Amino acid sequence: GYEQERRKYGLIYSGLYNSTSGVNNLNQFIQAEKITKEINPTYGSIQRLHTRDSDLVTLCEDKVLKILANKDAVFNADGNTQLTATASVLGQTIPFGGEYGISTNPESFASESYRAYFTDKVRGAVMRLSKDGLTPISDHGMKDWFRDNLKLSNNLIGSYDDKKDEYNITLADINKTVSFKEDVKGWVSFKSF
């Protein structure tokens, strides 16, 4: 019999869609083809997916990963990567440095151009994922405040204000909103919404 299965540690993808050539295989899941991508269960369940530079950023409970799309990485002897083409849709999984994840709060995620922001409630940190990797932005003068208050709220809502260039994180259960601004590399205000 058929039944629903929740895959916390893996991805399933369908066939291709190309509007210019009229190919629509989005409803095809052919088991004979490799249509799954598994991640290490020690990273926790997948909470959020985000595309960046044609790769798939995968935010798990305890780790942030980059899954290469339509390519694999071959490592040189010095540890640097060299990309090669491959037939697989989702290639190699590369973890970002640092022991941070998004916990179980995917609603805290917000992105702006090449930067992404999110919270790690378990570790009491607010994070930024940029070209240089993961950075705990809560360390900019608010480390203790976030460590104490993130655990008090189950609903952490993130948004990006592109008019003021600020990441807003709302701790709904304690009715607090704070804003981070890249220009000053710090938390600039508490807000009443």
Rosetta silent file (secondary structure, phi, psi, omega in degrees, C-alpha in Angstrom):
SEQUENCE: GYEQERRKYGLIYSGLYNSTSGVNNLNQFIQAEKITKEINPTYGSIQRLHTRDSDLVTLCEDKVLKILANKDAVFNADGNTQLTATASVLGQTIPFGGEYGISTNPESFASESYRAYFTDKVRGAVMRLSKDGLTPISDHGMKDWFRDNLKLSNNLIGSYDDKKDEYNITLADINKTVSFKEDVKGWVSFKSF
SCORE:     score description
SCORE:     0.000 S_00000001
   1 L     0.000  157.631  178.680    0.000    0.000    0.000 S_00000001
   2 L   -92.673  140.359  174.994    0.963    3.618   -0.489 S_00000001
   3 L  -153.095  162.670 -178.635    1.471    5.875    2.474 S_00000001
   4 L   -75.385  140.578  176.233    3.124    9.144    3.328 S_00000001
   5 L  -129.653  128.517  177.973    6.745    9.109    4.476 S_00000001
   6 L   -96.085  118.174 -178.067    8.460   12.070    6.102 S_00000001
   7 L  -101.169   97.804 -177.309   12.136   12.201    5.143 S_00000001
   8 L   -76.241  -22.860 -172.547   13.855   14.346    7.773 S_00000001
   9 L  -119.089   18.404 -177.669   17.377   13.656    6.514 S_00000001
  10 E  -153.145  165.739  179.526   16.967   13.517    2.751 S_00000001
  11 E  -121.881  144.701  173.994   15.678   15.184   -0.385 S_00000001
  12 E  -122.990  134.535  178.914   13.687   13.722   -3.257 S_00000001
  13 L  -129.384  155.052 -176.169   13.538   15.488   -6.609 S_00000001
  14 L   -96.106 -165.861  176.668   11.525   14.941   -9.760 S_00000001
  15 L   -73.122 -174.864 -174.355   12.362   15.201  -13.455 S_00000001
  16 L   -83.804  157.563  170.935   13.306   18.398  -15.295 S_00000001
  17 E  -128.539  125.444  177.758   11.186   21.360  -16.302 S_00000001
  18 E  -139.613  107.927 -174.834   12.192   23.479  -19.295 S_00000001
  19 L   -71.135  -29.009 -177.675    9.583   25.912  -20.611 S_00000001
  20 L   -72.922  -32.538  179.478   11.498   26.795  -23.781 S_00000001
  21 L  -100.432   -1.667  176.828   11.683   23.211  -25.039 S_00000001
  22 L    77.889   20.498  179.263    8.300   22.154  -23.643 S_00000001
  23 E   -92.289  124.492  177.213    9.697   19.520  -21.254 S_00000001
  24 E  -136.579   94.062  178.575    7.697   19.110  -18.055 S_00000001
  25 L  -111.479   27.797 -177.916    8.713   16.081  -15.998 S_00000001
  26 L   -65.323  -22.297 -178.657    7.901   17.618  -12.613 S_00000001
  27 L   -97.069   10.440 -178.343    5.411   14.858  -11.874 S_00000001
  28 L  -105.010  122.277  176.841    7.835   12.022  -12.653 S_00000001
  29 L  -125.280   83.072 -173.865    9.609   10.231   -9.806 S_00000001
  30 L   -87.423  116.425 -174.691   11.262    7.268  -11.514 S_00000001
  31 L   -67.210  -22.017  179.340   12.794    4.931   -8.932 S_00000001
  32 L   -70.046  -21.658  177.956   15.284    3.503  -11.433 S_00000001
  33 L   -94.523  157.741  177.910   17.004    6.906  -11.559 S_00000001
  34 L   -79.130  102.001 -175.488   18.933    8.454   -8.688 S_00000001
  35 L  -118.713   14.014 -179.666   16.345   10.921   -7.377 S_00000001
  36 E  -124.831  155.170  173.694   17.346   11.175   -3.712 S_00000001
  37 E  -137.181  118.025 -179.365   20.040   12.979   -1.752 S_00000001
  38 E  -100.721  144.925  173.378   20.716   11.906    1.821 S_00000001
  39 L  -115.294  166.284 -178.843   22.515   13.976    4.443 S_00000001
  40 L   -66.326  123.365 -178.554   24.217   12.860    7.631 S_00000001
  41 H   -63.189  -18.327  178.784   21.548   12.323   10.351 S_00000001
  42 H   -68.913  -15.412  177.260   23.919   13.734   12.997 S_00000001
  43 H   -79.050   -8.753 -176.352   23.260   17.200   11.504 S_00000001
  44 L    87.532  177.409 -176.505   19.603   16.969   12.556 S_00000001
  45 L   -72.973  154.047  176.953   16.561   17.264   10.355 S_00000001
  46 E   -73.112  126.129 -178.299   16.415   19.567    7.331 S_00000001
  47 E  -108.392  -31.511 -174.382   14.551   22.720    8.329 S_00000001
  48 E  -153.945  141.806  174.836   15.050   25.125    5.399 S_00000001
  49 E  -118.463  140.790 -179.137   16.326   25.114    1.800 S_00000001
  50 E  -147.809  131.756  178.088   17.674   28.217    0.041 S_00000001
  51 E   -89.743  139.494  178.474   19.314   28.583   -3.372 S_00000001
  52 E  -150.866  124.030  179.576   22.468   30.660   -3.668 S_00000001
  53 L    52.734   44.528  179.220   24.814   30.886   -6.657 S_00000001
  54 L    65.069    9.131  174.577   23.110   27.868   -8.270 S_00000001
  55 E  -109.847  166.716 -176.847   23.820   25.745   -5.181 S_00000001
  56 E  -108.566  110.375  175.260   21.399   24.574   -2.506 S_00000001
  57 E   -82.820  123.480 -176.174   22.014   25.912    1.012 S_00000001
  58 E  -114.262  115.474 -179.655   20.525   23.399    3.436 S_00000001
  59 E   -99.300  112.659  179.021   19.868   24.575    6.978 S_00000001
  60 E  -102.012  175.804 -179.025   19.612   21.662    9.401 S_00000001
  61 L   -60.069  -40.931 -172.732   19.013   21.722   13.144 S_00000001
  62 L  -122.044    8.869 -178.017   22.713   21.493   14.024 S_00000001
  63 L  -160.139  152.853  174.277   24.607   22.303   10.809 S_00000001
  64 E  -115.935  129.221 -173.055   24.467   24.453    7.686 S_00000001
  65 E  -123.694  155.330  170.180   25.405   22.709    4.429 S_00000001
  66 E  -116.938  121.919  176.938   25.987   23.611    0.812 S_00000001
  67 E  -104.683  118.513 -178.551   24.842   20.985   -1.694 S_00000001
  68 E   -68.139  136.310 -179.683   26.434   21.489   -5.087 S_00000001
  69 E  -105.195  125.546  179.029   23.923   21.497   -7.940 S_00000001
  70 E    59.226   26.799  177.242   24.859   19.785  -11.217 S_00000001
  71 E  -161.328  159.137  174.615   28.512   19.560  -10.186 S_00000001
  72 E  -123.634  160.420  177.337   30.873   17.782   -7.811 S_00000001
  73 E  -106.711  129.528  172.708   33.993   19.000   -6.055 S_00000001
  74 E  -104.686  127.657 -176.123   37.299   17.240   -6.550 S_00000001
  75 E   -92.358  132.018  174.281   39.755   18.053   -3.780 S_00000001
  76 L   -77.117  173.713 -179.492   43.395   18.771   -4.566 S_00000001
  77 L   -62.691  -29.189 -179.277   46.217   17.589   -2.289 S_00000001
  78 L   -84.905    1.443  176.811   46.266   20.987   -0.545 S_00000001
  79 L    94.176   -7.402  177.744   42.556   20.713    0.347 S_00000001
  80 L   -76.394  151.722 -177.858   41.268   23.259   -2.177 S_00000001
  81 E   -94.862  150.029  173.843   38.307   22.305   -4.308 S_00000001
  82 E  -131.729  121.267 -174.149   38.186   22.061   -8.061 S_00000001
  83 E   -82.663  142.415  175.364   34.700   21.810   -9.550 S_00000001
  84 E  -133.332  155.028  177.947   33.845   19.297  -12.246 S_00000001
  85 E   -76.451  153.478 -179.629   30.629   18.615  -14.122 S_00000001
  86 E  -148.628  163.460  179.245   28.592   15.557  -13.207 S_00000001
  87 E   -84.116  -14.527 -177.722   25.404   13.824  -14.240 S_00000001
  88 E   -76.131  143.269  179.989   23.900   13.974  -10.752 S_00000001
  89 E   -70.535  -49.327  176.632   21.350   16.701  -10.039 S_00000001
  90 E  -110.721  118.900 -175.361   22.509   17.218   -6.463 S_00000001
  91 E   -90.969 -137.884 -172.889   26.234   16.682   -6.007 S_00000001
  92 E   -69.765  146.750  176.656   28.518   16.738   -3.011 S_00000001
  93 E   -98.357  122.270 -178.051   27.455   18.018    0.408 S_00000001
  94 E  -120.107  116.826  178.995   29.911   20.531    1.912 S_00000001
  95 E   -77.628  144.216  172.175   29.333   21.736    5.502 S_00000001
  96 L   -75.974  150.291  179.144   30.055   25.335    6.404 S_00000001
  97 L   -65.964  143.886  179.932   32.587   25.837    9.200 S_00000001
  98 L   108.660  147.412 -178.515   31.168   26.217   12.690 S_00000001
  99 L   -98.963   62.408  179.949   28.849   24.184   14.863 S_00000001
 100 L  -127.200  151.827  174.740   25.685   26.156   14.210 S_00000001
 101 L  -141.884 -165.474 -179.803   22.296   25.292   12.720 S_00000001
 102 L  -105.701    9.065 -175.780   18.822   26.801   12.536 S_00000001
 103 L    52.778 -131.619  176.510   17.450   24.622   15.394 S_00000001
 104 L  -118.705   39.715 -178.313   13.728   24.170   14.724 S_00000001
 105 L  -125.700   65.972  178.962   13.041   27.795   13.791 S_00000001
 106 H   -65.815  -17.428  178.960   13.048   28.096    9.991 S_00000001
 107 H   -70.207  -12.642  178.639   10.788   31.144   10.343 S_00000001
 108 H   -81.580   -7.001 -176.305   13.806   33.112   11.626 S_00000001
 109 L   -76.054  135.147  172.662   15.451   32.899    8.180 S_00000001
 110 E  -147.485  142.400 -179.772   15.719   36.028    6.031 S_00000001
 111 E  -128.930  153.479  178.325   17.970   36.671    3.056 S_00000001
 112 E  -148.404  117.803 -174.702   19.234   39.718    1.224 S_00000001
 113 L    45.205 -112.392 -176.733   21.414   39.381   -1.904 S_00000001
 114 L   -96.212    1.934 -179.941   24.328   37.144   -0.829 S_00000001
 115 E  -106.441  144.914  175.055   23.674   37.309    2.935 S_00000001
 116 E  -132.727  143.719 -178.555   21.287   35.156    4.945 S_00000001
 117 E  -124.086  146.373  177.476   20.322   35.565    8.604 S_00000001
 118 E  -165.674  169.639  179.263   18.808   33.075   11.040 S_00000001
 119 E  -109.831  150.905  169.965   18.756   32.080   14.703 S_00000001
 120 E  -119.521   91.265 -174.629   20.194   29.060   16.471 S_00000001
 121 L   -61.005  -39.754 -177.391   17.981   28.861   19.540 S_00000001
 122 L   -61.254  -39.318 -178.377   19.789   25.844   21.034 S_00000001
 123 L   -96.384    0.842  176.993   23.135   27.678   21.052 S_00000001
 124 L    64.616   42.191 -175.381   21.610   31.093   21.860 S_00000001
 125 E  -133.890  150.742  169.455   23.008   32.772   18.742 S_00000001
 126 E  -108.785  130.570 -169.786   21.869   34.858   15.796 S_00000001
 127 E  -117.019  152.871  170.404   23.836   33.945   12.680 S_00000001
 128 E  -124.297  129.748  173.810   24.793   35.473    9.345 S_00000001
 129 E  -107.164  116.509 -177.938   25.751   33.304    6.382 S_00000001
 130 E  -131.076 -170.991  179.647   27.760   35.293    3.879 S_00000001
 131 L   -60.287  -29.583 -179.458   30.472   34.697    1.288 S_00000001
 132 L   -88.998    8.517  177.266   32.997   34.315    4.127 S_00000001
 133 E   103.082 -156.052 -177.557   30.931   31.623    5.885 S_00000001
 134 E   -88.511  136.206  177.567   29.022   31.626    9.161 S_00000001
 135 E  -134.850  127.136  175.231   29.356   34.501   11.636 S_00000001
 136 E   -78.484   98.399 -177.720   27.547   34.766   14.999 S_00000001
 137 H   -74.839  -12.960  176.163   26.297   38.364   14.787 S_00000001
 138 H   -67.371  -18.221  178.796   24.753   38.077   18.238 S_00000001
 139 H   -70.823  -12.994 -179.709   28.339   38.407   19.545 S_00000001
 140 L   -80.590   69.720  174.059   28.301   42.100   18.526 S_00000001
 141 L    85.442   -0.727 -176.038   27.283   43.427   21.936 S_00000001
 142 L  -131.461   20.915 -174.444   24.219   41.221   22.502 S_00000001
 143 H   -59.178  -51.101 -179.289   25.642   37.774   23.231 S_00000001
 144 H   -65.705  -39.623 -178.804   24.270   37.444   26.763 S_00000001
 145 H   -61.552  -46.376  179.933   20.906   38.979   25.849 S_00000001
 146 H   -69.284  -38.288  178.655   20.305   36.469   23.048 S_00000001
 147 H   -61.178  -36.844 -179.535   21.576   33.532   25.092 S_00000001
 148 H   -79.195  -37.446 -169.397   19.064   34.411   27.819 S_00000001
 149 H   -97.073  -25.845  179.759   16.074   35.406   25.648 S_00000001
 150 H   -61.844  -36.739 -178.649   16.099   33.076   22.620 S_00000001
 151 H   -71.821  -15.216  179.962   15.233   30.112   24.818 S_00000001
 152 H   -83.315  -12.644 -175.558   12.191   31.969   26.192 S_00000001
 153 L  -120.443  131.744  177.164   10.512   32.230   22.798 S_00000001
 154 L   -90.150  -18.675 -176.283    9.228   29.393   20.612 S_00000001
 155 L  -116.445  102.627 -178.443    8.321   31.684   17.719 S_00000001
 156 E  -111.596  107.842 -173.018   11.347   33.522   16.264 S_00000001
 157 E  -105.618  119.884  179.038   10.350   35.541   13.202 S_00000001
 158 E  -103.880  145.618  175.996   13.061   36.957   10.965 S_00000001
 159 E  -150.896  158.731  176.852   12.627   39.614    8.278 S_00000001
 160 E  -120.641  125.546  178.369   14.848   41.918    6.271 S_00000001
 161 E   -93.296  102.829 -176.088   13.988   45.598    5.888 S_00000001
 162 L   -77.368  -12.561  174.851   15.503   46.560    2.537 S_00000001
 163 L   -77.046  -38.338  179.837   14.681   50.260    3.019 S_00000001
 164 L  -102.853   -1.977 -177.716   16.759   50.513    6.190 S_00000001
 165 L    54.092   54.356 -179.016   19.091   47.586    5.382 S_00000001
 166 E  -131.766  140.681  169.840   18.345   45.872    8.694 S_00000001
 167 E   -91.738  122.920  178.680   17.707   42.289    9.752 S_00000001
 168 E  -104.377  131.315  173.468   14.826   42.215   12.245 S_00000001
 169 E  -121.108  122.226 -178.744   14.379   39.304   14.619 S_00000001
 170 E  -105.953  122.175  173.540   11.130   39.170   16.564 S_00000001
 171 E   -95.048   91.925 -167.509   10.917   37.060   19.707 S_00000001
 172 H   -63.022  -38.582 -175.217    7.125   36.785   19.634 S_00000001
 173 H   -69.960  -23.559  176.641    6.572   35.117   23.010 S_00000001
 174 H  -110.394    6.434  174.420    8.356   37.910   24.897 S_00000001
 175 L    56.033   51.216  178.006    7.177   40.644   22.474 S_00000001
 176 E  -129.913  139.328  173.220   10.634   41.989   21.548 S_00000001
 177 E  -129.322  129.945  177.181   12.079   42.930   18.137 S_00000001
 178 E  -125.578  152.679 -174.220   15.727   43.859   17.631 S_00000001
 179 E  -123.847  135.329  177.112   17.478   45.033   14.460 S_00000001
 180 E  -109.519  133.552  179.879   20.967   44.333   13.133 S_00000001
 181 E  -120.878  128.242 -177.948   22.611   46.715   10.662 S_00000001
 182 L   -65.879  -36.376 -176.183   25.613   45.708    8.562 S_00000001
 183 L   -57.380  -39.334 -177.733   26.951   49.280    8.216 S_00000001
 184 L  -102.009   -2.694 -178.466   27.657   49.575   11.936 S_00000001
 185 L    52.233   46.788 -179.744   28.170   45.829   12.527 S_00000001
 186 E  -164.047  175.663 -179.866   25.830   45.953   15.469 S_00000001
 187 E   -89.048  116.809 -168.868   22.329   45.891   16.902 S_00000001
 188 E   -97.517  -23.034 -177.564   20.901   49.350   16.396 S_00000001
 189 E  -161.221  151.972  164.817   17.427   49.309   17.935 S_00000001
 190 E   -96.217  139.477 -177.634   14.691   47.634   19.909 S_00000001
 191 E  -122.398  162.253 -176.263   11.320   48.012   18.195 S_00000001
 192 L  -101.050   18.020  178.228    7.745   47.837   19.368 S_00000001
 193 L  -129.372    0.000    0.000    6.426   45.622   16.533 S_00000001
